[in-house]
Short mmCIF file of C-alpha atoms in Angstrom, two decimals:
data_model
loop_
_atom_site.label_atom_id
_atom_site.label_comp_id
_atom_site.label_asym_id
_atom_site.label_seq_id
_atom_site.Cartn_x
_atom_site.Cartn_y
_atom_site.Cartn_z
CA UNK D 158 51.06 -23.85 -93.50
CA UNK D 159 52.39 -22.93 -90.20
CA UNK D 160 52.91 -19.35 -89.53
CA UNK D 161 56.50 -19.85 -88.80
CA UNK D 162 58.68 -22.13 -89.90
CA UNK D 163 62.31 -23.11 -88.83
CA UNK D 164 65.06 -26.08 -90.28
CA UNK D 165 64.31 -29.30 -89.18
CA UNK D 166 67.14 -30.29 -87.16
CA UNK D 167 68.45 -31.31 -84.94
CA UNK D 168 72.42 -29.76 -86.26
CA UNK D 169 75.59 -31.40 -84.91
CA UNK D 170 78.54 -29.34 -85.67
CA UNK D 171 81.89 -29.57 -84.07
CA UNK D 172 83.07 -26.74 -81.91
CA UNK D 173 84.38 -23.95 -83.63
CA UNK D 174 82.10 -24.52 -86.73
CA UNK D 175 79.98 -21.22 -88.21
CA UNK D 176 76.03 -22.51 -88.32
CA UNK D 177 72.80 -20.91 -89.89
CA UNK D 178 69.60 -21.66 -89.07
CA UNK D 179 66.72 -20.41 -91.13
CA UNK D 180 63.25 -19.37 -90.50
CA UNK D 181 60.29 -18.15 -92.76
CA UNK D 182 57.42 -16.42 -91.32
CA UNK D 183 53.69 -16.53 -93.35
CA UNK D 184 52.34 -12.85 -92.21
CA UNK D 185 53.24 -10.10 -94.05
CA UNK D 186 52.01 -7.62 -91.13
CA UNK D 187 54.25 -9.02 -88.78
CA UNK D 188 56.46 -6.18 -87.15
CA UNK D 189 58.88 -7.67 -84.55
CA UNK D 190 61.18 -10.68 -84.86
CA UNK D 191 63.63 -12.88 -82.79
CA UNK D 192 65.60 -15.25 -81.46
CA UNK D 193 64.99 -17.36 -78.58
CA UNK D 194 67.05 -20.03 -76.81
CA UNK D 195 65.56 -22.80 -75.04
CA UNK D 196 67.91 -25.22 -72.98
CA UNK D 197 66.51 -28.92 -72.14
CA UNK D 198 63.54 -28.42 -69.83
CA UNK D 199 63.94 -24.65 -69.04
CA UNK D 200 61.54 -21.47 -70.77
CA UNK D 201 62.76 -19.61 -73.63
CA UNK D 202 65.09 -16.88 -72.94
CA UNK D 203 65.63 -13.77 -75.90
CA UNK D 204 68.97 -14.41 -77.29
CA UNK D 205 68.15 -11.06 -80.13
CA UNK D 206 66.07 -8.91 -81.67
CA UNK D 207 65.75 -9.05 -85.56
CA UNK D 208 66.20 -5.77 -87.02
CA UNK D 209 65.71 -5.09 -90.70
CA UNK D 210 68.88 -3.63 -91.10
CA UNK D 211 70.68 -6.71 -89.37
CA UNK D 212 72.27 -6.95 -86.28
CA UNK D 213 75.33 -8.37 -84.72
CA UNK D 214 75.81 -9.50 -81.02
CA UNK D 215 79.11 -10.59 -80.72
CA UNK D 216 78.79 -14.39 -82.46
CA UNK D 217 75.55 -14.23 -83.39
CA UNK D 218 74.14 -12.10 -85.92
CA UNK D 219 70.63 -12.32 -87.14
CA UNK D 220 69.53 -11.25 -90.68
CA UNK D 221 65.81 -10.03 -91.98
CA UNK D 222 64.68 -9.82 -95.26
CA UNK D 223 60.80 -8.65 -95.50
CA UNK D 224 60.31 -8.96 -98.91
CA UNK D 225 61.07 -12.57 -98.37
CA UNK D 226 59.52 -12.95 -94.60
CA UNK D 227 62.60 -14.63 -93.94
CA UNK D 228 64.85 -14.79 -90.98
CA UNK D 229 68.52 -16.31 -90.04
CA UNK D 230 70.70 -16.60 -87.30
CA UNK D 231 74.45 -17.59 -87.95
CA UNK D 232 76.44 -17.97 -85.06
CA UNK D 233 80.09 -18.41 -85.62
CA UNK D 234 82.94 -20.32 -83.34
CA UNK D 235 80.31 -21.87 -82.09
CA UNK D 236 81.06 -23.45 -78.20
CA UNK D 237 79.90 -26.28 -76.48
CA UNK D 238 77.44 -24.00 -74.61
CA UNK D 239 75.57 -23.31 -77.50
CA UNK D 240 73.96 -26.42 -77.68
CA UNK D 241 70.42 -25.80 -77.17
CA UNK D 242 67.38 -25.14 -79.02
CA UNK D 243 66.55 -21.71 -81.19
CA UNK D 244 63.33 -20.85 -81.34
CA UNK D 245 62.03 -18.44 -84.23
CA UNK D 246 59.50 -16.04 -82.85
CA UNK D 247 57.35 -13.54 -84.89
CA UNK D 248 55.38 -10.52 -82.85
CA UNK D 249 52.34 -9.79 -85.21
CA UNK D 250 50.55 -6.74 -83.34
CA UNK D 251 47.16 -6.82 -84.89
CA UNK D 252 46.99 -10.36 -82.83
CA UNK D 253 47.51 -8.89 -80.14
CA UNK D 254 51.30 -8.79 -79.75
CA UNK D 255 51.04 -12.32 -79.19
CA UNK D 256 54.19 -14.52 -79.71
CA UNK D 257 54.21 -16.92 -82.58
CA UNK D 258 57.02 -19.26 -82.09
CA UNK D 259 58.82 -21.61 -84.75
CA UNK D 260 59.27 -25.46 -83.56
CA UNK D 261 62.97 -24.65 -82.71
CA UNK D 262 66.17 -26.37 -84.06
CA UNK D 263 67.95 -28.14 -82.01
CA UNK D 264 72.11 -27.79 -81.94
CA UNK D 265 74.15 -29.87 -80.82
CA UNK D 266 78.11 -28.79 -80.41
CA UNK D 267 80.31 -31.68 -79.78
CA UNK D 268 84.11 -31.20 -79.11
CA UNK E 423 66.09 -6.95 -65.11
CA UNK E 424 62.67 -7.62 -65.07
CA UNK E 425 61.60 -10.90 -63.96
CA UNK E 426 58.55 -13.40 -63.80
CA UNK E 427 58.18 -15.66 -61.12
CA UNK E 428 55.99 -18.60 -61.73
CA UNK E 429 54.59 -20.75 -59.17
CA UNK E 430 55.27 -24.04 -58.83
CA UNK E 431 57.81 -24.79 -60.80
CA UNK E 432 56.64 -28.68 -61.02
CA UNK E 433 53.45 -30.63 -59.52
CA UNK E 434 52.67 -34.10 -59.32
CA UNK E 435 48.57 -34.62 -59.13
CA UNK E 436 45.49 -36.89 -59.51
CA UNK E 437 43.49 -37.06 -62.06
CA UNK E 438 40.42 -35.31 -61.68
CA UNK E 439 42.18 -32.95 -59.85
CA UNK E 440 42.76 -29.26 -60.27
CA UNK E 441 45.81 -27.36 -60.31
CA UNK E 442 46.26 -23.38 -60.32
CA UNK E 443 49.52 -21.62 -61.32
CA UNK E 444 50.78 -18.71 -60.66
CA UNK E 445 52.09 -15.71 -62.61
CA UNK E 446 53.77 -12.67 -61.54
CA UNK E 447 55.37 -10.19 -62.66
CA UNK E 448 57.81 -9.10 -59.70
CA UNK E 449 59.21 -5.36 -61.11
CA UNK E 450 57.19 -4.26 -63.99
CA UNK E 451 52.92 -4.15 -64.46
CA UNK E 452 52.01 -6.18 -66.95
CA UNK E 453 48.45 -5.76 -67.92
CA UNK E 454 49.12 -8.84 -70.49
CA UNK E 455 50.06 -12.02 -70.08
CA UNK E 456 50.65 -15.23 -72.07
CA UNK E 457 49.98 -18.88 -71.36
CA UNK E 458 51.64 -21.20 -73.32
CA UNK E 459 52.29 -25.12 -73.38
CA UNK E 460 54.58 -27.05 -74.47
CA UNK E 461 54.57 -30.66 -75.04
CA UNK E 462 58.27 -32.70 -75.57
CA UNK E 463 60.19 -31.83 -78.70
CA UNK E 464 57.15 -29.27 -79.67
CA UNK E 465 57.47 -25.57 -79.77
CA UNK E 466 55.43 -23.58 -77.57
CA UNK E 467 51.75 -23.08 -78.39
CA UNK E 468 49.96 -20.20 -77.14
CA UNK E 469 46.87 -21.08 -74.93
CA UNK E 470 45.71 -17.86 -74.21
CA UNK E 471 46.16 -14.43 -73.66
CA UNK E 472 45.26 -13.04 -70.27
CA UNK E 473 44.08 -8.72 -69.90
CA UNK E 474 44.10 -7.13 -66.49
CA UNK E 475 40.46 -6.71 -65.44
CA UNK E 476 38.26 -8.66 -68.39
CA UNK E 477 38.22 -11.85 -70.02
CA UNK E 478 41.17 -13.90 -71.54
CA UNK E 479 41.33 -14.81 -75.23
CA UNK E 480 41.86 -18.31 -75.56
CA UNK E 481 43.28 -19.50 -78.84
CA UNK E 482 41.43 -22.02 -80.94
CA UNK E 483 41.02 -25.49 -79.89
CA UNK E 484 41.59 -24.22 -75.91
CA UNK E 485 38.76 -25.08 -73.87
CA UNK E 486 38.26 -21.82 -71.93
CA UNK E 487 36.35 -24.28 -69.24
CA UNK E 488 39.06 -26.16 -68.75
CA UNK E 489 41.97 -23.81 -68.47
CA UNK E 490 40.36 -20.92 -66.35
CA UNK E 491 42.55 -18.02 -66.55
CA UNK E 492 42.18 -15.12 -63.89
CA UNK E 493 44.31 -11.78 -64.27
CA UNK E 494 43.14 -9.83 -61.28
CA UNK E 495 45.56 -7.51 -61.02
CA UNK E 496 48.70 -5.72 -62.75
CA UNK E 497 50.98 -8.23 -61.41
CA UNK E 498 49.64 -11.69 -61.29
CA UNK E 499 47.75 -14.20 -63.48
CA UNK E 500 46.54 -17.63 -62.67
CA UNK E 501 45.86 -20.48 -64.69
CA UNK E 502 43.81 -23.51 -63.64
CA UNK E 503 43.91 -26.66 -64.88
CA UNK E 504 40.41 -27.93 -63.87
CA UNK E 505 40.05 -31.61 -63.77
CA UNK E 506 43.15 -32.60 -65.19
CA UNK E 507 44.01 -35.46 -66.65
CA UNK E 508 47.01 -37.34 -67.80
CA UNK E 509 46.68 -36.19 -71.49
CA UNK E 510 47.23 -32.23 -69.65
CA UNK E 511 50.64 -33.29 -68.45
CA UNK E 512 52.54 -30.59 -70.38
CA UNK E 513 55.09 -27.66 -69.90
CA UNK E 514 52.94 -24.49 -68.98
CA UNK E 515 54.95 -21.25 -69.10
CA UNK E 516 53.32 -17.43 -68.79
CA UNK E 517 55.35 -14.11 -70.25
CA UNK E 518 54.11 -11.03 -69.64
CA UNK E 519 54.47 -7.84 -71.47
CA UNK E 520 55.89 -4.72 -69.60
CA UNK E 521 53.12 -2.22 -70.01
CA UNK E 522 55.81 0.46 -69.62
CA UNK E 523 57.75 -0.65 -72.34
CA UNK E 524 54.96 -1.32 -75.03
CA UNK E 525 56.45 -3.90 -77.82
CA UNK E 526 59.51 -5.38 -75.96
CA UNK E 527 60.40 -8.74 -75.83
CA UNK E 528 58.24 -10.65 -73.65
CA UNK E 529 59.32 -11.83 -70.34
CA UNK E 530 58.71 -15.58 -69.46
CA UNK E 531 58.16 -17.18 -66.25
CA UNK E 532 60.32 -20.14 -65.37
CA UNK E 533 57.46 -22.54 -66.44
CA UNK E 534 55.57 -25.30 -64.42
CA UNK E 535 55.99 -28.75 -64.92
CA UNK E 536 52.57 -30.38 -64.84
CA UNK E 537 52.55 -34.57 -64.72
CA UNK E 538 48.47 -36.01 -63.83
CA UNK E 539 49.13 -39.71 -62.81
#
């Protein structure tokens, strides 16, 4: 089982449409979480932390529920520029603080 | 913000060749950094995880001989590629941890673009 796991994609909504994307993590002693977008060809870039209380940035608010080790992102109105790839990443610190990352769904916002 | 330059961006070589990158953290002191690759439609796998002043960690299935890792100082960290070949063609990014700022989001590099012909 891989240690984090995202949605298969890749998700083609139409601009304007609310998405989620889920995520599921396999180490209980994990103690950071976010969200990473990666455009075509370019390195990850932090889109949010995960906090357990939730968190809103604007569009895009992430959910975390520990009991479950599970993690979402829903971003509403979504926009053209949101097509990219979101990356799941889990922070486990005894590894090291290393960065596990999800395989990423890919979105794709048409008009 | 802080930033992480990585050096080159893309490189074209032989194969048999080596090829170093370069990793530096341009405003902060990072006395960890990450390698990671990335192959097409993959997500990124850690290679190894590079201390100021001792020996990198390499994660399983990394040949440490392969991918030499130097982290000489607070500020940069180097990755060579020794004796690449065409199955090493990859995306090879480094992030670096602000040793100021403890657990924070990671910082990545702009990753290199490594094709061996």
């Amino acid at each position: 089982r891989k240690e984090v796991e995202q949605d298969p994609g890749p998700f083609n909504v139409p601009e304007g449409a609310t998405v989620a994307f889920n995520c599921t993590y396999s180490n209980s002693a994990s103690q950071s979480f976010f969200w990473y977008r990666q455009d075509c060809r370019k390195e990850p870039k932090l889109l949010m932390s995960v906090y357990s209380s939730g968190n809103e940035d604007g569009r895009f608010t992430a959910q975390l529920n520990r009991a479950s080790q599970y993690i979402s992102l829903l971003i509403r109105d979504s926009k053209l520029s949101d097509s990219a790839t979101y990356l799941c990443v889990v922070n486990t610190y005894n590894q090291g603080g290393k960065l596990i990352f999800g395989q990423g769904t890919e979105l794709s916002v048409k008009p | 913000g802080a930033v992480v330059s990585q050096h080159p961006s893309w490189v074209i070589c032989k194969s048999g060749t080596s090829v170093k990158i370069e990793c530096r953290s341009l405003d902060f002191q990072a006395t960890t950094m990450f390698w990671y690759r990335q192959f097409p439609k993959q997500s990124l796998m850690l290679m190894a995880t590079s201390n100021e002043g001792s020996k990198a960690t390499y994660e399983q299935g990394v040949e440490k001989d392969k991918f030499l890792i130097n982290h000489a100082s607070l500020t940069l960290s180097t990755l060579t590629v020794t004796s690449a070949h065409p199955e090493d063609s990859s995306f090879y990014i480094c992030s670096a941890m602000d040793r100021d700022k403890g657990n924070s989001p990671l910082h990545f590099g702009n990753g290199t673009r490594l094709t061996v012909t």
